[in-house]
Each structure stands twice: as C-alpha cells, then as structure tokens.
Amino acid sequence: MTRLLPAALAALALALPTAARAQGCIGAPLAEGSRAFQLQGSSSVYSSAPEVDGMGFGASFRHNLRGIVAYSAEYARASVGDNDLPLQSGGVLLALRAPITRYGVSLCARGGAMASRLSDDPSASELDNLTFPVGLVLELPVELRAGSALVPYVAPQYLFSRTRGEVLGLDYDRSGDAPGLEAGLGLRVRRAALTLGGSFNDLPDDLVTAAVPGQSFFLRVGVVF
C-alpha cells in the first residue's frame, strides 16, 4: 500500500487538466514547479471597539510543487495602534489540490499555522498568539498568453486561535474560534508576480486586539523563478 501511494498521487496530478494545475492555491499566481519571492505591505484593523489599526511589511516564499501540493512561508513586522507597538508574525500554509475542475474553477484544501508576538515594553506587556486556519480555496486561473496568467481566488476558512501572555503584569489567556474569508487577485507576467487581496475574520476582539487582525488588506510584489 505504501508503495502504491506515490504512484497514485503522481497519476492524480497527471490526470488534472493543465489549466487546473497551473496555480498553487497559496495566494500567488505560480505555474507548476515555480517558486516566488515576494515583498508585502499591509494595512490592518486589529479591533473595532475602539478601533486599533496598524501598518506592516514583510516577505514570503511560495512554491507550487509539480503535482498537487503547494506551500508558503512568510514573515512580517507591523506597528500597531497610536503607540506603534511592535508586532512580529510568521506562518506557513500547505495546500492540496482536489481532482475537481468545473467551468475552469479548481479546488484546494488548505491549512496552516501562524504565530505572532505583540510587545509593549513601557507597560511590561507581551502577548503571544497562535492561530490555525483551515479551509478551502476556489480559484479561476486564466492564461493570458505565454508566461502570463490572471488568478482570482476566494478562500473561506475557519480559524482556531489562542493568545497568552501578560498585560500590565497580569496573566492573559484567551482562546476562540470563528469563520473567516480571504480573497484576492493574482497576476503573473513572465518573471513578475503581483497579488492584491484582503481578509477578515469574526474572532472576538479580545483575541483580535492581541495579535490577529480582524481585517487586513495586502499587496505582494515579487519575482518568479
């Protein structure tokens, strides 16, 4: 059985139409076997009552393997709130493509883990957050011409989140889960890749304020190799 599994996965990948296998379901317009390094800028809202927002910058590596698997890894730093509190975050995503293509739309299952740390030295506060997003990705790859593609996508997901640490010297421990959504538009032109998108979730404010943005808009620009 274990010897048959790699052969079965390879056959499944070859059975998919070329257009369906052209992308990675990881938020970047990548051809099969391609990798991308991208820089990212974001504007986020961490709490709605009262409103706490922030600006961030980061970098990511994304790889669409030959076959049905794709993955990504990213790191970002942000300044949060009026006091520009430093927030560091990093995460990984893994996507598996399903053998389903209808009207050019392909389907992936996607999951991952994100970790972040929010620090406030003057008040002796530090919060660590760990969030696990799990969901699906629907995308519609459109080949424009040789070496170019346009990829709109939408990713409904469910998030499991926990934040722990200290606030003003007091222990802080909150956990919760809620639905969320990410959507975007990717464009690949030869060796250049651009993704414009946004995400939101319905996590309670005591989790969102800590480290996880309730709403976020991002722009990624990079090179494909």
Short mmCIF file of C-alpha atoms in Angstrom, two decimals:
data_model
loop_
_atom_site.label_atom_id
_atom_site.label_comp_id
_atom_site.label_asym_id
_atom_site.label_seq_id
_atom_site.Cartn_x
_atom_site.Cartn_y
_atom_site.Cartn_z
CA MET A 1 0.00 0.00 0.00
CA THR A 2 2.79 2.46 0.90
CA ARG A 3 4.49 1.81 -2.47
CA LEU A 4 1.27 2.48 -4.33
CA LEU A 5 0.62 5.86 -2.66
CA PRO A 6 3.33 7.90 -4.50
CA ALA A 7 2.26 6.36 -7.82
CA ALA A 8 -1.38 7.16 -7.10
CA LEU A 9 -0.55 10.78 -6.27
CA ALA A 10 1.50 11.15 -9.44
CA ALA A 11 -1.30 9.69 -11.55
CA LEU A 12 -3.78 12.03 -9.90
CA ALA A 13 -1.63 15.05 -10.72
CA LEU A 14 -1.21 13.99 -14.35
CA ALA A 15 -4.96 13.45 -14.67
CA LEU A 16 -5.73 17.08 -13.85
CA PRO A 17 -6.17 19.49 -16.75
CA THR A 18 -3.19 21.77 -17.43
CA ALA A 19 -5.10 24.95 -16.52
CA ALA A 20 -6.18 23.46 -13.20
CA ARG A 21 -2.60 22.52 -12.30
CA ALA A 22 -1.22 25.92 -13.30
CA GLN A 23 -1.59 27.56 -9.87
CA GLY A 24 -0.76 26.87 -6.25
CA CYS A 25 -3.81 27.85 -4.16
CA ILE A 26 -1.43 29.76 -1.87
CA GLY A 27 -2.16 33.33 -2.90
CA ALA A 28 0.41 33.62 -5.70
CA PRO A 29 -0.05 33.09 -9.47
CA LEU A 30 2.54 30.34 -9.95
CA ALA A 31 2.94 27.84 -12.77
CA GLU A 32 3.54 24.24 -11.81
CA GLY A 33 7.06 23.79 -10.47
CA SER A 34 7.59 27.54 -9.97
CA ARG A 35 8.67 29.45 -6.88
CA ALA A 36 8.18 33.08 -5.91
CA PHE A 37 9.82 35.50 -3.51
CA GLN A 38 7.54 38.43 -2.69
CA LEU A 39 7.63 41.56 -0.58
CA GLN A 40 4.37 42.51 1.12
CA GLY A 41 2.76 45.64 2.51
CA SER A 42 -0.45 45.54 4.55
CA SER A 43 -2.98 47.76 6.31
CA SER A 44 -4.89 46.04 9.13
CA VAL A 45 -7.60 46.68 11.71
CA TYR A 46 -6.97 44.75 14.95
CA SER A 47 -10.04 45.88 16.89
CA SER A 48 -13.28 47.63 16.07
CA ALA A 49 -14.28 48.94 19.51
CA PRO A 50 -12.22 51.01 19.95
CA GLU A 51 -10.58 50.87 16.54
CA VAL A 52 -6.93 49.80 16.62
CA ASP A 53 -5.12 49.69 13.29
CA GLY A 54 -1.62 49.11 12.02
CA MET A 55 0.71 49.03 9.04
CA GLY A 56 3.00 46.13 8.24
CA PHE A 57 5.73 44.96 5.87
CA GLY A 58 7.14 41.52 5.23
CA ALA A 59 8.43 38.89 2.84
CA SER A 60 7.27 35.47 1.73
CA PHE A 61 8.42 32.40 -0.18
CA ARG A 62 5.84 30.36 -2.13
CA HIS A 63 6.35 27.13 -4.06
CA ASN A 64 3.92 25.31 -6.34
CA LEU A 65 5.36 21.79 -6.50
CA ARG A 66 4.89 19.60 -9.53
CA GLY A 67 1.69 17.73 -8.83
CA ILE A 68 -0.99 18.56 -6.30
CA VAL A 69 0.98 20.18 -3.44
CA ALA A 70 1.92 23.82 -2.78
CA TYR A 71 3.25 25.58 0.31
CA SER A 72 4.27 29.01 1.55
CA ALA A 73 6.21 30.59 4.41
CA GLU A 74 6.18 34.26 5.41
CA TYR A 75 7.43 36.73 8.00
CA ALA A 76 6.19 40.24 8.73
CA ARG A 77 6.61 43.15 11.14
CA ALA A 78 3.93 45.70 11.93
CA SER A 79 3.36 48.81 14.04
CA VAL A 80 0.06 48.65 15.90
CA GLY A 81 -2.07 51.41 17.43
CA ASP A 82 -1.29 55.03 18.26
CA ASN A 83 1.83 53.99 20.17
CA ASP A 84 3.21 51.97 17.24
CA LEU A 85 3.58 48.79 19.28
CA PRO A 86 5.86 46.26 17.52
CA LEU A 87 4.17 43.11 16.21
CA GLN A 88 6.17 40.25 14.69
CA SER A 89 4.46 37.39 12.89
CA GLY A 90 5.28 34.36 10.80
CA GLY A 91 3.39 31.47 9.32
CA VAL A 92 3.24 28.53 6.95
CA LEU A 93 0.48 27.24 4.66
CA LEU A 94 0.07 23.89 2.91
CA ALA A 95 -2.40 23.35 0.07
CA LEU A 96 -3.54 20.12 -1.60
CA ARG A 97 -5.37 20.29 -4.89
CA ALA A 98 -8.51 18.19 -5.32
CA PRO A 99 -9.15 16.34 -8.63
CA ILE A 100 -12.15 18.57 -9.31
CA THR A 101 -12.38 21.17 -12.07
CA ARG A 102 -15.69 22.65 -13.21
CA TYR A 103 -16.00 25.54 -15.67
CA GLY A 104 -12.31 26.27 -15.17
CA VAL A 105 -12.63 26.60 -11.37
CA SER A 106 -10.24 24.48 -9.30
CA LEU A 107 -10.50 23.49 -5.64
CA CYS A 108 -7.87 23.11 -2.91
CA ALA A 109 -7.88 22.18 0.73
CA ARG A 110 -5.60 24.50 2.70
CA GLY A 111 -4.37 24.67 6.28
CA GLY A 112 -1.55 26.21 8.23
CA ALA A 113 -0.23 27.82 11.38
CA MET A 114 0.52 31.46 12.24
CA ALA A 115 2.40 32.74 15.26
CA SER A 116 2.78 36.35 16.40
CA ARG A 117 4.16 38.39 19.30
CA LEU A 118 2.98 41.85 20.36
CA SER A 119 5.24 43.74 22.79
CA ASP A 120 4.80 46.87 24.89
CA ASP A 121 7.94 47.43 26.98
CA PRO A 122 6.77 50.53 28.93
CA SER A 123 3.74 48.68 30.33
CA ALA A 124 5.54 45.34 30.73
CA SER A 125 3.02 43.68 28.38
CA GLU A 126 3.74 40.88 25.93
CA LEU A 127 1.23 38.72 24.07
CA ASP A 128 1.88 35.57 22.02
CA ASN A 129 -0.74 34.33 19.62
CA LEU A 130 -1.03 31.02 17.76
CA THR A 131 -3.71 30.63 15.10
CA PHE A 132 -4.57 27.66 12.87
CA PRO A 133 -6.58 28.48 9.72
CA VAL A 134 -8.25 25.55 7.92
CA GLY A 135 -10.42 25.84 4.83
CA LEU A 136 -10.89 25.66 1.07
CA VAL A 137 -9.64 27.72 -1.86
CA LEU A 138 -11.60 28.26 -5.08
CA GLU A 139 -9.67 29.81 -7.95
CA LEU A 140 -10.14 30.52 -11.64
CA PRO A 141 -6.77 30.55 -13.46
CA VAL A 142 -6.91 32.44 -16.75
CA GLU A 143 -3.95 32.06 -19.10
CA LEU A 144 -3.50 35.43 -20.82
CA ARG A 145 -0.59 34.45 -23.08
CA ALA A 146 2.64 32.52 -22.83
CA GLY A 147 4.16 33.19 -19.42
CA SER A 148 1.24 35.32 -18.16
CA ALA A 149 -1.81 34.47 -16.07
CA LEU A 150 -4.58 36.12 -14.07
CA VAL A 151 -5.84 34.27 -10.98
CA PRO A 152 -8.82 35.47 -8.92
CA TYR A 153 -9.38 33.35 -5.80
CA VAL A 154 -11.57 33.14 -2.71
CA ALA A 155 -10.73 31.16 0.44
CA PRO A 156 -13.43 30.53 3.08
CA GLN A 157 -11.77 29.24 6.24
CA TYR A 158 -12.22 28.57 9.93
CA LEU A 159 -9.71 29.84 12.48
CA PHE A 160 -8.72 28.39 15.85
CA SER A 161 -6.81 30.95 17.91
CA ARG A 162 -5.21 31.34 21.34
CA THR A 163 -3.43 34.32 22.87
CA ARG A 164 -1.35 34.13 26.06
CA GLY A 165 0.95 36.50 27.89
CA GLU A 166 0.95 39.39 30.33
CA VAL A 167 -0.89 42.70 30.28
CA LEU A 168 0.19 45.28 32.88
CA GLY A 169 1.77 42.46 34.87
CA LEU A 170 -1.40 40.32 34.88
CA ASP A 171 -1.70 36.92 33.21
CA TYR A 172 -3.67 36.96 29.97
CA ASP A 173 -5.11 33.82 28.34
CA ARG A 174 -7.84 33.88 25.71
CA SER A 175 -8.91 31.34 23.08
CA GLY A 176 -11.64 31.16 20.49
CA ASP A 177 -12.63 30.09 17.01
CA ALA A 178 -14.55 31.80 14.22
CA PRO A 179 -15.11 31.80 10.45
CA GLY A 180 -13.04 33.95 8.14
CA LEU A 181 -12.51 34.74 4.47
CA GLU A 182 -9.58 35.66 2.24
CA ALA A 183 -9.95 36.82 -1.35
CA GLY A 184 -7.53 38.20 -3.88
CA LEU A 185 -6.40 38.66 -7.46
CA GLY A 186 -3.02 37.43 -8.64
CA LEU A 187 -1.22 38.48 -11.82
CA ARG A 188 1.88 36.83 -13.30
CA VAL A 189 3.71 38.46 -16.22
CA ARG A 190 6.80 36.49 -17.19
CA ARG A 191 9.06 36.67 -14.09
CA ALA A 192 6.97 39.18 -12.15
CA ALA A 193 4.16 38.26 -9.72
CA LEU A 194 1.66 40.58 -8.05
CA THR A 195 -1.18 39.76 -5.64
CA LEU A 196 -3.76 42.22 -4.31
CA GLY A 197 -6.21 40.97 -1.68
CA GLY A 198 -7.77 41.14 1.73
CA SER A 199 -9.02 39.02 4.61
CA PHE A 200 -11.33 39.26 7.58
CA ASN A 201 -12.45 37.07 10.44
CA ASP A 202 -15.05 37.10 13.19
CA LEU A 203 -12.74 36.33 16.12
CA PRO A 204 -13.71 38.16 19.33
CA ASP A 205 -11.97 41.49 19.97
CA ASP A 206 -10.01 40.18 22.96
CA LEU A 207 -8.18 37.89 20.51
CA VAL A 208 -8.09 40.30 17.57
CA THR A 209 -6.70 43.17 19.66
CA ALA A 210 -3.94 40.93 20.97
CA ALA A 211 -2.25 39.92 17.73
CA VAL A 212 -4.57 38.73 14.94
CA PRO A 213 -6.01 41.37 12.56
CA GLY A 214 -9.76 41.27 12.17
CA GLN A 215 -9.44 42.92 8.75
CA SER A 216 -6.40 43.17 6.54
CA PHE A 217 -5.64 44.44 3.03
CA PHE A 218 -2.37 43.47 1.39
CA LEU A 219 -0.25 43.94 -1.72
CA ARG A 220 2.50 41.48 -2.64
CA VAL A 221 5.06 42.13 -5.39
CA GLY A 222 7.87 39.78 -6.29
CA VAL A 223 9.81 37.64 -8.71
CA VAL A 224 9.07 34.15 -10.04
CA PHE A 225 11.89 31.67 -10.58
#
